[in-house]
Coordinates of C-alpha atoms in Angstrom, one line a residue:
Chain A
X181 CA 173.6 73.3 123.6
X182 CA 174.5 70.1 122.7
X183 CA 173.4 68.8 125.9
X184 CA 170.1 70.0 125.8
X185 CA 168.9 69.1 121.6
X186 CA 169.6 65.5 123.1
X187 CA 167.4 65.6 126.1
X188 CA 165.1 67.0 123.7
X189 CA 165.8 64.4 121.0
X190 CA 165.4 61.9 124.4
X191 CA 161.4 63.1 125.1
X192 CA 160.8 63.2 121.5
X193 CA 161.8 59.4 121.2
X194 CA 159.9 58.6 124.0
X195 CA 156.5 61.1 123.4
X196 CA 156.4 59.2 120.1
X197 CA 157.5 55.9 121.5
X198 CA 154.6 56.8 124.4
X199 CA 151.8 57.7 121.0
X200 CA 152.7 55.0 119.3
X201 CA 151.8 52.7 121.8
X202 CA 148.9 53.8 123.2
X203 CA 147.3 53.8 119.6
X204 CA 147.7 50.4 119.2
X205 CA 145.9 49.7 122.6
X206 CA 143.6 51.7 122.1
X207 CA 142.1 49.7 119.0
X208 CA 142.4 46.9 121.5
X209 CA 140.8 48.6 124.0
X210 CA 137.2 49.6 121.3
X211 CA 137.3 46.7 120.8
X212 CA 137.0 44.9 124.0
X213 CA 134.9 48.3 125.3
X214 CA 132.7 48.1 121.9
X215 CA 132.3 43.7 122.7
X216 CA 131.3 44.5 126.6
X217 CA 128.9 46.5 126.1
X218 CA 127.4 44.6 122.8
X219 CA 127.5 42.5 125.8
X220 CA 130.5 39.6 123.8
X221 CA 133.9 38.8 124.7
X222 CA 135.9 40.9 122.5
X223 CA 139.2 39.5 121.4
X224 CA 140.2 36.8 123.6
X225 CA 142.7 35.2 121.2
X226 CA 145.9 36.7 121.1
X227 CA 148.0 36.4 124.3
X228 CA 145.9 37.1 127.8
X229 CA 142.7 38.2 127.2
X230 CA 142.7 39.2 123.7
X231 CA 146.1 41.8 124.4
X232 CA 148.4 40.7 122.2
X233 CA 146.1 41.7 119.7
X234 CA 147.3 45.4 118.2
X235 CA 150.9 43.6 117.6
X236 CA 150.0 40.5 115.8
X237 CA 147.8 43.2 113.9
X238 CA 150.8 44.9 113.3
X239 CA 152.4 42.5 111.8
X240 CA 149.4 41.4 109.3
X241 CA 149.2 44.7 108.6
X242 CA 153.5 44.2 107.1
X243 CA 153.6 40.4 106.2
X244 CA 150.5 42.1 103.5
X245 CA 151.4 43.2 100.2
X246 CA 151.6 46.1 99.3
X247 CA 149.9 47.6 96.2
X248 CA 149.4 50.2 94.9
X249 CA 146.4 49.9 91.9
X250 CA 147.1 51.1 88.1
X251 CA 145.1 54.2 87.2
X252 CA 145.8 56.3 90.4
X253 CA 147.9 59.1 90.8
X254 CA 151.2 57.7 92.8
X255 CA 154.0 60.2 94.2
X256 CA 149.7 61.9 95.4
X257 CA 148.3 58.3 96.7
X258 CA 151.8 57.9 98.5
X259 CA 152.5 61.4 100.7
X260 CA 148.9 60.7 101.1
X261 CA 149.2 58.1 104.7
X262 CA 152.3 60.5 105.3
X263 CA 150.3 64.3 105.1
X264 CA 147.6 62.6 107.4
X265 CA 150.4 60.6 109.8
X266 CA 152.1 63.5 110.5
X267 CA 150.1 65.9 111.7
X268 CA 148.8 63.9 113.8
X269 CA 151.6 63.5 115.5
X270 CA 153.4 66.2 114.9
X271 CA 150.6 68.1 118.0
X272 CA 151.9 66.3 120.6
X273 CA 155.1 68.7 120.4
X274 CA 152.9 71.2 122.4
X275 CA 151.2 69.0 124.5
X276 CA 151.9 69.8 128.3
X277 CA 151.8 66.7 130.2
X278 CA 153.3 67.8 133.1
X279 CA 153.3 70.5 135.1
X280 CA 158.3 71.7 135.1
X281 CA 159.7 69.6 138.5
X282 CA 163.9 69.4 139.3
X283 CA 165.4 66.3 139.6
X284 CA 169.0 66.1 140.1
X285 CA 169.0 69.2 140.5
X286 CA 167.8 70.2 137.1
X287 CA 164.9 72.0 136.1
X288 CA 163.2 69.3 133.7
X289 CA 160.7 70.3 131.5
X290 CA 158.0 66.7 130.1
X291 CA 157.2 67.9 127.6
X292 CA 158.8 69.1 124.0
X293 CA 158.4 72.7 123.9
X294 CA 156.1 75.6 125.8
X295 CA 155.6 78.0 122.1
X296 CA 152.7 80.5 123.2
X297 CA 150.7 79.6 120.4
X298 CA 150.7 76.5 121.0
X299 CA 147.0 75.5 120.8
X300 CA 146.9 77.7 117.6
X301 CA 149.0 75.3 115.7
X302 CA 146.9 72.0 117.1
X303 CA 144.3 74.1 115.2
X304 CA 146.3 74.1 112.4
X305 CA 148.2 71.3 112.2
X306 CA 144.0 69.4 112.7
X307 CA 143.3 71.4 109.5
X308 CA 146.3 69.9 107.7
X309 CA 145.1 66.3 108.3
X310 CA 142.4 66.7 106.9
X311 CA 144.7 67.2 103.6
X312 CA 145.6 63.9 104.1
X313 CA 142.1 62.3 103.4
X314 CA 141.5 65.0 100.8
X315 CA 144.6 63.4 98.9
X316 CA 143.7 59.7 99.8
X317 CA 140.3 59.8 98.3
X318 CA 141.2 62.5 95.1
X319 CA 144.6 60.0 94.1
X320 CA 142.7 56.3 94.5
X321 CA 140.7 57.3 91.2
X322 CA 138.0 55.2 92.5
X323 CA 134.1 57.1 93.1
X324 CA 133.5 55.9 96.5
X325 CA 136.6 56.8 97.9
X326 CA 136.8 59.9 96.3
X327 CA 133.1 61.5 97.5
X328 CA 133.8 59.8 101.8
X329 CA 137.1 62.4 101.9
X330 CA 134.3 64.6 99.9
X331 CA 132.2 64.4 102.8
X332 CA 135.7 64.3 105.1
X333 CA 136.7 67.6 103.8
X334 CA 133.5 69.1 104.3
X335 CA 133.0 67.7 107.5
X336 CA 136.4 69.3 108.3
X337 CA 135.8 72.4 107.3
X338 CA 132.7 72.5 109.1
X339 CA 133.9 71.7 112.3
X340 CA 137.2 73.3 112.1
X341 CA 134.7 76.7 112.6
X342 CA 133.5 75.6 115.6
X343 CA 135.0 73.9 117.5
X344 CA 138.1 77.2 116.7
X345 CA 134.4 78.8 118.5
X346 CA 134.2 76.7 121.1
X347 CA 138.1 76.6 122.5
X348 CA 137.9 81.4 121.9
X349 CA 136.2 81.0 125.9
X350 CA 138.2 78.7 127.7
X351 CA 141.6 81.3 126.5
X352 CA 139.7 84.0 127.1
X353 CA 139.8 83.5 130.6
X354 CA 143.3 82.4 130.0
X355 CA 144.2 85.6 129.1
X356 CA 146.9 83.6 126.8
X357 CA 147.0 80.4 124.1
X358 CA 149.9 78.6 125.6
X359 CA 148.7 75.0 126.9
X360 CA 151.4 75.8 129.6
X361 CA 149.7 78.9 130.5
X362 CA 145.9 77.2 129.7
X363 CA 146.3 74.5 132.6
X364 CA 147.5 77.0 135.2
X365 CA 145.1 79.1 135.2
X366 CA 143.3 76.0 136.0
X367 CA 144.0 76.3 139.5
X368 CA 141.2 76.9 140.7
X369 CA 138.2 76.8 139.2
X370 CA 138.5 74.2 135.7
X371 CA 137.1 75.9 132.8
X372 CA 134.1 73.2 132.1
X373 CA 131.9 75.5 135.0
X374 CA 132.5 78.7 133.6
X375 CA 132.7 77.1 129.4
X376 CA 130.1 74.3 129.9
X377 CA 128.3 75.4 127.4
X378 CA 132.1 75.6 124.7
X379 CA 132.7 72.2 126.9
X380 CA 129.2 70.2 125.0
X381 CA 130.1 72.2 121.4
X382 CA 134.1 71.7 121.8
X383 CA 132.8 67.6 122.5
X384 CA 130.7 67.8 119.6
X385 CA 133.0 69.0 117.1
X386 CA 135.8 67.3 118.7
X387 CA 133.9 64.3 117.2
X388 CA 133.3 64.8 113.6
X389 CA 137.2 66.3 113.5
X390 CA 138.0 63.3 114.0
X391 CA 135.2 61.4 112.1
X392 CA 134.6 59.1 114.4
X393 CA 131.2 57.8 116.2
X394 CA 128.4 59.4 115.2
X395 CA 129.7 61.9 112.8
X396 CA 132.5 59.0 110.6
X397 CA 130.5 59.8 107.8
X398 CA 133.3 59.3 105.7
X399 CA 134.1 56.3 106.7
X400 CA 130.4 55.2 106.5
X401 CA 131.3 51.3 105.4
X402 CA 127.7 49.6 103.7
X403 CA 127.0 53.2 101.9
X404 CA 130.3 53.8 100.4
X405 CA 132.8 50.8 101.8
X406 CA 135.2 52.4 103.4
X407 CA 134.9 56.4 102.0
X408 CA 138.3 57.3 101.7
X409 CA 140.7 54.6 102.6
X410 CA 139.3 51.3 100.4
X411 CA 141.9 51.5 97.7
X412 CA 145.3 51.8 100.2
X413 CA 146.9 48.5 100.9
X414 CA 148.8 47.3 103.5
X415 CA 151.1 50.0 105.7
X416 CA 150.2 52.5 104.3
X417 CA 146.2 51.6 105.1
X418 CA 147.9 50.8 109.2
X419 CA 149.1 54.3 108.6
X420 CA 145.9 55.9 108.1
X421 CA 144.3 53.7 111.2
X422 CA 147.1 55.4 113.3
X423 CA 146.8 58.7 112.0
X424 CA 142.7 58.1 112.7
X425 CA 143.4 57.4 116.7
X426 CA 146.5 59.5 117.5
X427 CA 144.3 62.4 116.3
X428 CA 141.8 60.9 119.0
X429 CA 144.3 61.2 121.5
X430 CA 145.7 64.7 120.4
X431 CA 141.8 66.1 120.4
X432 CA 141.7 64.5 124.0
X433 CA 143.8 65.7 125.4
X434 CA 143.4 69.1 124.3
X435 CA 139.9 68.1 125.9
X436 CA 141.6 68.2 129.0
X437 CA 144.0 70.8 129.3
X438 CA 141.5 73.6 128.4
X439 CA 138.4 72.4 130.0
X440 CA 139.2 69.4 132.5
X441 CA 142.5 71.4 133.7
X442 CA 145.5 69.5 132.6
X443 CA 147.1 68.5 135.0
X444 CA 146.1 69.9 138.1
X445 CA 144.0 67.5 141.2
X446 CA 144.7 66.4 144.5
X447 CA 146.7 64.1 146.6
X448 CA 148.6 62.4 142.6
X449 CA 151.1 62.8 141.0
X450 CA 150.2 65.3 137.8
X451 CA 150.7 63.7 134.6
X452 CA 148.8 61.1 136.4
X453 CA 145.5 63.3 136.3
X454 CA 146.4 64.2 132.2
X455 CA 146.5 60.3 132.2
X456 CA 143.3 59.7 133.2
X457 CA 141.4 62.1 131.8
X458 CA 142.9 62.0 128.9
X459 CA 142.3 58.3 128.8
X460 CA 138.4 59.4 130.0
X461 CA 137.7 60.9 127.2
X462 CA 138.9 58.6 124.7
X463 CA 137.0 56.1 127.1
X464 CA 133.8 58.2 126.5
X465 CA 134.3 57.8 122.1
X466 CA 133.8 54.2 122.5
X467 CA 130.5 54.9 124.7
X468 CA 129.6 57.1 122.0
X469 CA 130.1 54.6 119.6
X470 CA 128.5 51.8 121.0
X471 CA 125.7 54.1 121.4
X472 CA 124.7 56.6 118.7
X473 CA 123.7 55.2 115.5
X474 CA 125.1 57.4 112.6
X475 CA 123.9 60.5 111.1
X476 CA 122.5 61.4 107.8
X477 CA 124.9 63.8 106.2
X478 CA 122.3 66.4 106.3
X479 CA 122.2 66.1 109.5
X480 CA 125.0 66.3 110.4
X481 CA 125.7 69.5 107.9
X482 CA 122.6 70.9 108.9
X483 CA 124.0 70.0 113.0
X484 CA 127.1 71.8 112.3
X485 CA 126.5 75.2 110.4
X486 CA 123.1 76.2 111.9
X487 CA 123.3 75.0 116.1
X488 CA 127.0 74.4 116.3
X489 CA 128.7 77.1 115.6
X490 CA 126.0 80.1 116.4
X491 CA 126.1 78.8 119.9
X492 CA 129.6 78.5 120.0
X493 CA 128.9 82.3 119.2
X494 CA 126.6 83.2 122.2
X495 CA 128.8 81.9 124.7
X496 CA 131.8 83.7 122.7
X497 CA 130.2 86.3 123.0
X498 CA 127.9 86.6 126.7
X499 CA 132.4 84.9 128.5
X500 CA 134.3 88.9 126.1
X501 CA 131.1 90.5 128.1
X502 CA 131.8 88.7 132.0
X503 CA 136.1 89.0 130.8
X504 CA 134.9 92.9 129.9
X505 CA 133.7 94.0 132.8
X506 CA 135.7 91.4 135.3
X507 CA 138.2 93.2 134.5
Chain B
X665 CA 115.8 67.2 114.2
X666 CA 112.6 66.0 116.0
X667 CA 109.3 68.9 115.9
X668 CA 108.2 68.4 119.0
X669 CA 110.8 67.7 121.6
X670 CA 110.8 70.4 124.8
X671 CA 113.4 72.5 125.3
X672 CA 115.1 70.8 128.1
X673 CA 115.7 67.2 126.2
X674 CA 117.1 69.5 123.7
X675 CA 119.1 71.8 125.6
X676 CA 120.5 69.4 127.9
X677 CA 120.9 66.2 125.6
X678 CA 118.9 63.2 127.9
X679 CA 117.8 61.0 124.9
X680 CA 121.3 60.5 124.6
X681 CA 122.3 60.2 128.2
X682 CA 119.6 57.6 128.2
X683 CA 121.2 55.8 125.6
X684 CA 124.5 56.3 126.9
X685 CA 123.4 54.5 130.5
X686 CA 121.5 52.1 129.0
X687 CA 125.4 50.8 126.9
X688 CA 126.8 51.1 130.7
X689 CA 124.8 48.5 132.0
X690 CA 125.5 46.8 129.9
X691 CA 129.1 46.7 130.0
X692 CA 128.3 45.1 132.5
X693 CA 126.2 42.1 131.8
X694 CA 128.0 38.2 131.8
X695 CA 129.3 38.0 128.0
X696 CA 126.8 35.9 126.5
X697 CA 129.1 34.5 123.9
X698 CA 130.2 30.4 123.5
X699 CA 134.2 30.3 123.1
X700 CA 133.0 27.7 119.9
X701 CA 136.0 26.1 119.1
X702 CA 136.6 25.4 122.7
X703 CA 133.2 25.0 123.6
X704 CA 130.5 23.2 123.0
X705 CA 127.5 24.9 122.1
X706 CA 124.1 23.2 123.0
X707 CA 122.2 21.2 121.0
X708 CA 118.4 21.0 121.0
X709 CA 116.3 18.1 122.0
X710 CA 114.7 18.1 118.3
X711 CA 118.2 18.7 116.4
X712 CA 118.3 17.1 112.9
X713 CA 121.7 16.3 112.5
X714 CA 123.7 13.3 110.8
X715 CA 121.4 10.7 110.3
X716 CA 121.3 6.5 112.0
X717 CA 120.1 3.8 112.1
X718 CA 119.1 1.3 114.2
X719 CA 119.6 -2.2 115.2
X720 CA 118.6 -5.1 116.6
X721 CA 119.4 -6.8 119.0
X722 CA 122.0 -9.1 116.8
X723 CA 123.7 -6.3 116.0
X724 CA 121.7 -6.6 112.6
X725 CA 120.2 -3.0 110.8
X726 CA 116.5 -2.5 110.8
X727 CA 116.4 -1.8 108.1
X728 CA 113.8 -3.2 105.8
X729 CA 114.3 -2.7 102.0
X730 CA 110.5 -1.2 101.8
X731 CA 112.2 1.8 99.5
X732 CA 109.9 5.4 101.7
X733 CA 112.6 6.7 102.6
X734 CA 114.5 6.5 98.6
X735 CA 111.3 7.4 97.1
X736 CA 109.9 10.2 99.7
X737 CA 113.7 11.8 99.9
X738 CA 113.2 15.7 98.4
X739 CA 116.6 15.5 97.3
X740 CA 116.6 12.3 96.8
X741 CA 120.3 11.9 98.1
X742 CA 118.4 8.2 99.6
X743 CA 120.2 5.3 97.4
X744 CA 119.5 1.7 98.1
X745 CA 119.7 -1.7 96.4
X746 CA 118.0 -4.6 97.6
X747 CA 118.2 -9.1 96.0
X748 CA 116.5 -11.7 97.4
X749 CA 117.7 -14.2 100.0
X750 CA 118.2 -17.1 99.9
X751 CA 114.9 -18.1 102.2
X752 CA 113.7 -16.0 99.7
X753 CA 113.8 -12.3 102.7
X754 CA 115.1 -9.4 101.9
X755 CA 118.2 -8.2 102.1
X756 CA 120.2 -4.7 101.6
X757 CA 123.5 -5.1 99.1
X758 CA 122.9 -0.8 99.3
X759 CA 121.5 2.1 101.2
X760 CA 123.3 4.7 101.3
X761 CA 122.3 8.1 101.5
X762 CA 125.4 11.5 99.8
X763 CA 125.4 14.2 103.0
X764 CA 126.1 16.5 101.1
X765 CA 122.7 17.0 99.2
X766 CA 121.0 15.6 101.6
X767 CA 118.6 19.3 103.3
X768 CA 118.0 17.2 107.2
X769 CA 114.1 17.2 106.8
X770 CA 113.4 14.6 108.5
X771 CA 111.5 13.2 106.3
X772 CA 113.3 9.8 105.9
X773 CA 112.7 9.6 110.1
X774 CA 108.4 10.2 109.3
X775 CA 107.9 7.6 106.0
X776 CA 109.8 4.8 107.7
X777 CA 108.1 2.6 109.3
X778 CA 110.3 0.3 110.9
X779 CA 112.0 2.3 113.2
X780 CA 115.9 2.3 111.4
X781 CA 116.3 5.4 109.6
X782 CA 116.9 8.6 112.0
X783 CA 118.1 11.7 112.5
X784 CA 120.5 12.2 115.2
X785 CA 122.2 15.3 117.4
X786 CA 125.7 15.3 115.1
X787 CA 126.4 17.4 112.1
X788 CA 130.8 17.5 111.4
X789 CA 130.8 16.0 108.9
X790 CA 132.8 18.6 106.8
X791 CA 134.9 16.6 104.2
X792 CA 137.3 17.0 101.4
X793 CA 135.9 15.2 98.2
X794 CA 132.0 14.9 96.8
X795 CA 132.5 11.3 97.3
X796 CA 133.4 11.4 100.9
X797 CA 129.8 12.9 101.4
X798 CA 128.8 9.4 100.2
X799 CA 128.2 7.4 103.5
X800 CA 126.8 3.7 103.5
X801 CA 124.9 1.1 106.2
X802 CA 128.1 1.0 108.4
X803 CA 129.1 4.9 109.1
X804 CA 125.0 4.9 109.6
X805 CA 125.9 1.7 112.1
X806 CA 128.9 3.7 114.3
X807 CA 126.8 6.7 114.1
X808 CA 124.0 5.2 116.0
X809 CA 127.2 3.3 118.5
X810 CA 128.1 6.8 119.2
X811 CA 124.8 8.0 119.9
X812 CA 123.8 5.6 121.6
X813 CA 127.2 6.7 123.7
X814 CA 126.3 10.1 124.2
X815 CA 122.7 9.0 125.8
X816 CA 124.3 7.2 128.1
X817 CA 126.2 9.9 129.7

């Protein structure tokens, strides 16, 4: 029992460390990739090819004065960044990075836990993350921050629906909400093939849900200063930043597990396959960001409600009928 | 939402995929960035930078103190004072250009009848004080020497 607890704590520490490092280096990758796509260099100055840039950025943010504006709602203002980050990191608790394997005669699970409603848990947490954004906008006592956070909440509510509906198709095929069972169900055929419609819907709504690329309305640096985190500085700002990138990783991991067969793949070990697929999705994020212009707000809403949700529903209907007939 | 798109383009995001193809192609191009403090950016032949004053064989400035550049200067940043020499020739007592006021239009260069004042190609004059921007004849002649050295390379 005690040994089990200690092992779990060690696993949690490893996962958190790896996730935070990945998040830090994602910022570097983003600047580098988008730089090269715009025929520039991106960061080159700190370390070899700018590789120490994230660490320098982190140090800079730590050194900066952490100022709280005078008229803000203090407790809410301070809780908001935590409420953004904690759900994003908690989601990694149920993500299966690789299959169980046996080492020194002991069975090791390379994931923290495998609960039978893993997918539901992650969807619930990603909704909680929105509270952080809304609270930060409200507590900042600034028109622009409030507008940004309201946009964000509207966006997340709209796209969460499409996202949930698109995930039901694969769940029906797998017959389970546990992420591990979903992965095992794709041993032969990845769900991207029978569920290509759901995959596209999921991709669009996932990008919208993480407030990025063509759907980064809440940040709209041109019209809303910087959206919800305009009044934040120093480490609180960094927490929002970390939350955004951690959420990207969560969303990419779900896409990998539910549509691309998680750790299933030939030749290479499972964990390597998982990482490769996740990194492909992360690259897709940057790629889209370098390609597409931002949507107008009404376009965003009409896309979510008039296109994605009906398409996801139709896909769900067809999938259900087929599954019913086959069984 | 475009109205006249055909259904194929609408369903398969062909336009988005085309755009992504373009960005992916660009990713493997060689960046066009000049790493400025480490690499010199190219300066074009007709760039008008800090002035220099041409000199004759004896190393004296060619300027004869005719005041034409001072007269033509739109920002009035050239200040000249002259004196009569012992043999009745003009001596230039002061020839100053205020570089912080100068708009680098090159009129002085065009107005000069004796091919003396010229626009050079250097741009690295940043000073901590306004007074530092007042440059005199010695500075301009030194700039000419620099210019000759650069041309020799």
